[in-house]
PDB file of C-alpha atoms in Angstrom:
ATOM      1  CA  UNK A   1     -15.763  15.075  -7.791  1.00 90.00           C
ATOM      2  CA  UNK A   2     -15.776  11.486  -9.093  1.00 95.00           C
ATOM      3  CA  UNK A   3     -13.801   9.293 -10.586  1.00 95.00           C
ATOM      4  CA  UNK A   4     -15.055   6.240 -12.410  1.00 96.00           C
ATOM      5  CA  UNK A   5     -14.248   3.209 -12.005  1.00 94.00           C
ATOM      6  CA  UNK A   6     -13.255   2.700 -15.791  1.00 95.00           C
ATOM      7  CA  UNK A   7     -11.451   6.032 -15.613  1.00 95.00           C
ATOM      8  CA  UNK A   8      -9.067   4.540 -12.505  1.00 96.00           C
ATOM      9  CA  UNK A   9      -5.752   3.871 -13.338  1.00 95.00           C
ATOM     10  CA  UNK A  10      -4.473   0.563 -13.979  1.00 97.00           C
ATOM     11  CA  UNK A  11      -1.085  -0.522 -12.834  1.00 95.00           C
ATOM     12  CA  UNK A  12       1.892  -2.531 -10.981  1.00 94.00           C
ATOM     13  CA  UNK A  13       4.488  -2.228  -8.306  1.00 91.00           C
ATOM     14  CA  UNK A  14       5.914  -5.693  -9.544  1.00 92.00           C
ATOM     15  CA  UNK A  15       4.050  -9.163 -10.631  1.00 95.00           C
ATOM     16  CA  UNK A  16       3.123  -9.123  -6.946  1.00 97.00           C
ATOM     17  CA  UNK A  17       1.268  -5.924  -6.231  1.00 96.00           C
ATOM     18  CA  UNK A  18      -0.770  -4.822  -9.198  1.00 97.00           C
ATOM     19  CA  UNK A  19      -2.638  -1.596  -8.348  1.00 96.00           C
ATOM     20  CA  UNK A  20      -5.366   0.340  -9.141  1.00 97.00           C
ATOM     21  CA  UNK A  21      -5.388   4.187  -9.208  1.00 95.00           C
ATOM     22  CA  UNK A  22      -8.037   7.101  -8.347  1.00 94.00           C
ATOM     23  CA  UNK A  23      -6.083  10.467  -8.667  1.00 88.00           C
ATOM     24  CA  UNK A  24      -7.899  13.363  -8.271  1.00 91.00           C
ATOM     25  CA  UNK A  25      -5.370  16.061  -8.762  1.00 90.00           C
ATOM     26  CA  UNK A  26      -5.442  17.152  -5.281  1.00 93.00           C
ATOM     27  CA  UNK A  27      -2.345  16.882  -3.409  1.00 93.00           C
ATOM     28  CA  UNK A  28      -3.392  16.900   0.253  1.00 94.00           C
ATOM     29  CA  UNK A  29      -5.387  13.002  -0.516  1.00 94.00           C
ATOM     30  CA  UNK A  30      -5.405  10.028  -2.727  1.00 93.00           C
ATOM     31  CA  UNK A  31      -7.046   6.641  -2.880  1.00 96.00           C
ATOM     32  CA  UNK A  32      -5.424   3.367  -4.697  1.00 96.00           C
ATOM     33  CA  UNK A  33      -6.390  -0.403  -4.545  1.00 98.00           C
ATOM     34  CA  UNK A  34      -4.013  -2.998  -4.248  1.00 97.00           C
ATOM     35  CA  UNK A  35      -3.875  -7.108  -4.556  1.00 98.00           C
ATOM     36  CA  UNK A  36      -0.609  -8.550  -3.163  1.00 98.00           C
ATOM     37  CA  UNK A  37      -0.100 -12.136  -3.733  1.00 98.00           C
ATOM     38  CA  UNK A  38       3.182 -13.038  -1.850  1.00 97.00           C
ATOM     39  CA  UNK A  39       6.167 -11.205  -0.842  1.00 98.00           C
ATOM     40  CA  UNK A  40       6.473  -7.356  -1.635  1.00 97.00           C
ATOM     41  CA  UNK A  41       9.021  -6.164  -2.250  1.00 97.00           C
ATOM     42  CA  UNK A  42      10.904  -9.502  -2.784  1.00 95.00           C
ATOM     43  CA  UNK A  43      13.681  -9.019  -1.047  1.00 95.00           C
ATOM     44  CA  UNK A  44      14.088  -5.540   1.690  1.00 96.00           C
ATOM     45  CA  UNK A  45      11.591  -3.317   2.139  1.00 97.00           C
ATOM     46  CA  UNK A  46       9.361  -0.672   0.894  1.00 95.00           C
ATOM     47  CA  UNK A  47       9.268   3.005   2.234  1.00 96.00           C
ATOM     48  CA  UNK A  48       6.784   6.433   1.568  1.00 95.00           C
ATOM     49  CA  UNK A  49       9.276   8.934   2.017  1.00 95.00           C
ATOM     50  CA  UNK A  50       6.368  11.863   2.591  1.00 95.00           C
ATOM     51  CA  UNK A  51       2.930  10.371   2.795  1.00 95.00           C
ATOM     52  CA  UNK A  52       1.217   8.614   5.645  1.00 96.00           C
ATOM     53  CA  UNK A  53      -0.590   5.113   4.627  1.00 97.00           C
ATOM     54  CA  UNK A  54      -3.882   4.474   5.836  1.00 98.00           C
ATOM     55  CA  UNK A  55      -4.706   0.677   4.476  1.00 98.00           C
ATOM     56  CA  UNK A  56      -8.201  -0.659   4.914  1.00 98.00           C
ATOM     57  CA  UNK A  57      -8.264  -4.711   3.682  1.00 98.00           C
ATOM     58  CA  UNK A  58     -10.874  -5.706   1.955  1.00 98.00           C
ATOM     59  CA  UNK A  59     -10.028  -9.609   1.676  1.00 98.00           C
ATOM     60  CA  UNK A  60      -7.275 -11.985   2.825  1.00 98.00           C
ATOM     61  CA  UNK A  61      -5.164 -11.732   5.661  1.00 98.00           C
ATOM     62  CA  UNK A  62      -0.969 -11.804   6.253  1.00 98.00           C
ATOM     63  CA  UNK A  63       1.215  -9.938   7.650  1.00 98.00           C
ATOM     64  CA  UNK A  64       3.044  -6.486   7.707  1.00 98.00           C
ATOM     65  CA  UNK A  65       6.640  -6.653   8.781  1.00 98.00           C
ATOM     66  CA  UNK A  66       8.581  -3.763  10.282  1.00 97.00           C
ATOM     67  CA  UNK A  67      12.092  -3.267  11.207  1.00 95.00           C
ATOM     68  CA  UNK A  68      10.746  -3.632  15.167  1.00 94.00           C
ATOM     69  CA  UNK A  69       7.548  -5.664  15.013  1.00 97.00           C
ATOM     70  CA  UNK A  70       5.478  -7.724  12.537  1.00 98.00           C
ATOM     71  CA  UNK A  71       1.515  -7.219  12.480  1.00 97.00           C
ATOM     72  CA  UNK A  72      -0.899  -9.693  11.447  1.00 98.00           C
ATOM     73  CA  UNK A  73      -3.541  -8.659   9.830  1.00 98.00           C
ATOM     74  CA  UNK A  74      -7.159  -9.677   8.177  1.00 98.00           C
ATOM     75  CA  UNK A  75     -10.561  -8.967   6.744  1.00 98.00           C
ATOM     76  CA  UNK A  76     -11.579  -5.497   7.860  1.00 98.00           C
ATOM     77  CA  UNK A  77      -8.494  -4.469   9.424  1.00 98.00           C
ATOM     78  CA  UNK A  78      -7.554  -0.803   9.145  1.00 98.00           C
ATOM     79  CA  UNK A  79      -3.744   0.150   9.041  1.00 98.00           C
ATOM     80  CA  UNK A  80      -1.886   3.123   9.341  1.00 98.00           C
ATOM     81  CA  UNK A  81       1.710   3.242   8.367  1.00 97.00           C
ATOM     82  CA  UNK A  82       3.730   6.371   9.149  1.00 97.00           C
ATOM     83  CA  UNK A  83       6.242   8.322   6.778  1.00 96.00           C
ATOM     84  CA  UNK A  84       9.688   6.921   6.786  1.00 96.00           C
ATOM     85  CA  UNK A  85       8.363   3.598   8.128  1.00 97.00           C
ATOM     86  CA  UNK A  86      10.371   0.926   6.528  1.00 97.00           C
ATOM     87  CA  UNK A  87       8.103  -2.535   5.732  1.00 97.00           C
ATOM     88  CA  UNK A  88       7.358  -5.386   3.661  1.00 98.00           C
ATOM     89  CA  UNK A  89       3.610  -7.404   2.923  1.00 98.00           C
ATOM     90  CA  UNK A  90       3.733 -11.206   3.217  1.00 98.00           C
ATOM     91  CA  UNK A  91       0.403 -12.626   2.015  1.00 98.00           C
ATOM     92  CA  UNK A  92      -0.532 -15.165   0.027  1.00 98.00           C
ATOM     93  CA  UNK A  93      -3.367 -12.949  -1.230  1.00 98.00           C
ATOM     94  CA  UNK A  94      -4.901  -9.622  -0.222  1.00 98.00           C
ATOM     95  CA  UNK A  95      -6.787  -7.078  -1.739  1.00 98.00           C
ATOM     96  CA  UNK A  96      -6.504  -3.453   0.175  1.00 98.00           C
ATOM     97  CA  UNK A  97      -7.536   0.211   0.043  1.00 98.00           C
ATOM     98  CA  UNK A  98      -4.823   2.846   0.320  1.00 97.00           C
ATOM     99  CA  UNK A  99      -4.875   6.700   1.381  1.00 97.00           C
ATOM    100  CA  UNK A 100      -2.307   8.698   1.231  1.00 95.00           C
ATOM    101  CA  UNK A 101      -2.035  11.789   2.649  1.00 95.00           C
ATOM    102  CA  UNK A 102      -0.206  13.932   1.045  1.00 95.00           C
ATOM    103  CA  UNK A 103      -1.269  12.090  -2.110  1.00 93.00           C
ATOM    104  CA  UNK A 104       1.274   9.164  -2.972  1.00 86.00           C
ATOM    105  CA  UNK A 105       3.601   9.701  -5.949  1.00 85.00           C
ATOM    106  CA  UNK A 106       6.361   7.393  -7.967  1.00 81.00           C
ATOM    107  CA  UNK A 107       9.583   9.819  -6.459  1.00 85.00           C
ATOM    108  CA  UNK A 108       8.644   8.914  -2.692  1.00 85.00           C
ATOM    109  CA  UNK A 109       8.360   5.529  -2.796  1.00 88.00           C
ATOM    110  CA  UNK A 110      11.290   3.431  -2.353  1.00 92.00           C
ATOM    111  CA  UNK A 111      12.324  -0.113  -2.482  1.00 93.00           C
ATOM    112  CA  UNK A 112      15.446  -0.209   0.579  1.00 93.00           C
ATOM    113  CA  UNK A 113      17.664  -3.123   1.841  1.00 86.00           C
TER     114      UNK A 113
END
């Protein structure tokens, strides 16, 4: 199965983090793209209720902040965020790969305080 790339989805968490979509209808996987250029979310956090995160960055650097720790990351860094983990992006610009597993969806992510 393959998804084009003028067949991917175009879209945006906020003026922030515009994203890029590949859905493939399955719900065990997905893959997105994402450029963050600042703070998001601007003010709390951000939360995947179900799905586990695995980020790859493909340019930039920053950092990911937690409740409990803050990790800096860069160029070729892979990430992988747990369900129910609670965390904001602070970058001046970055431009990542996302799978989500189960495939991410609108309902389970969250913007918290």
């Amino acid at each position: 199965m393959i998804i084009r790339s003028e067949d991917a989805v175009v879209g945006a968490n906020s003026d922030k983090c515009k994203t890029i979509e590949y859905s493939f209808g399955d719900k065990d996987i997905d893959l997105g793209l994402a450029v963050i250029t600042g703070r998001y979310p601007d003010k709390g956090f951000c939360v995947n209720l179900i799905s586990k995160e695995l980020i790859y960055v493909i340019e930039g650097f920053g950092e990911l902040v937690f409740l409990d720790e803050v990790i800096k990351f860069k160029e070729g860094d892979a990430i992988l965020i747990e369900n129910n983990r609670k965390y904001y992006w602070n970058t001046n610009y970055c431009k990542v790969s996302m799978s989500c597993s189960p495939a991410w969806s609108l309902e389970q992510h969250k913007i918290v305080e």
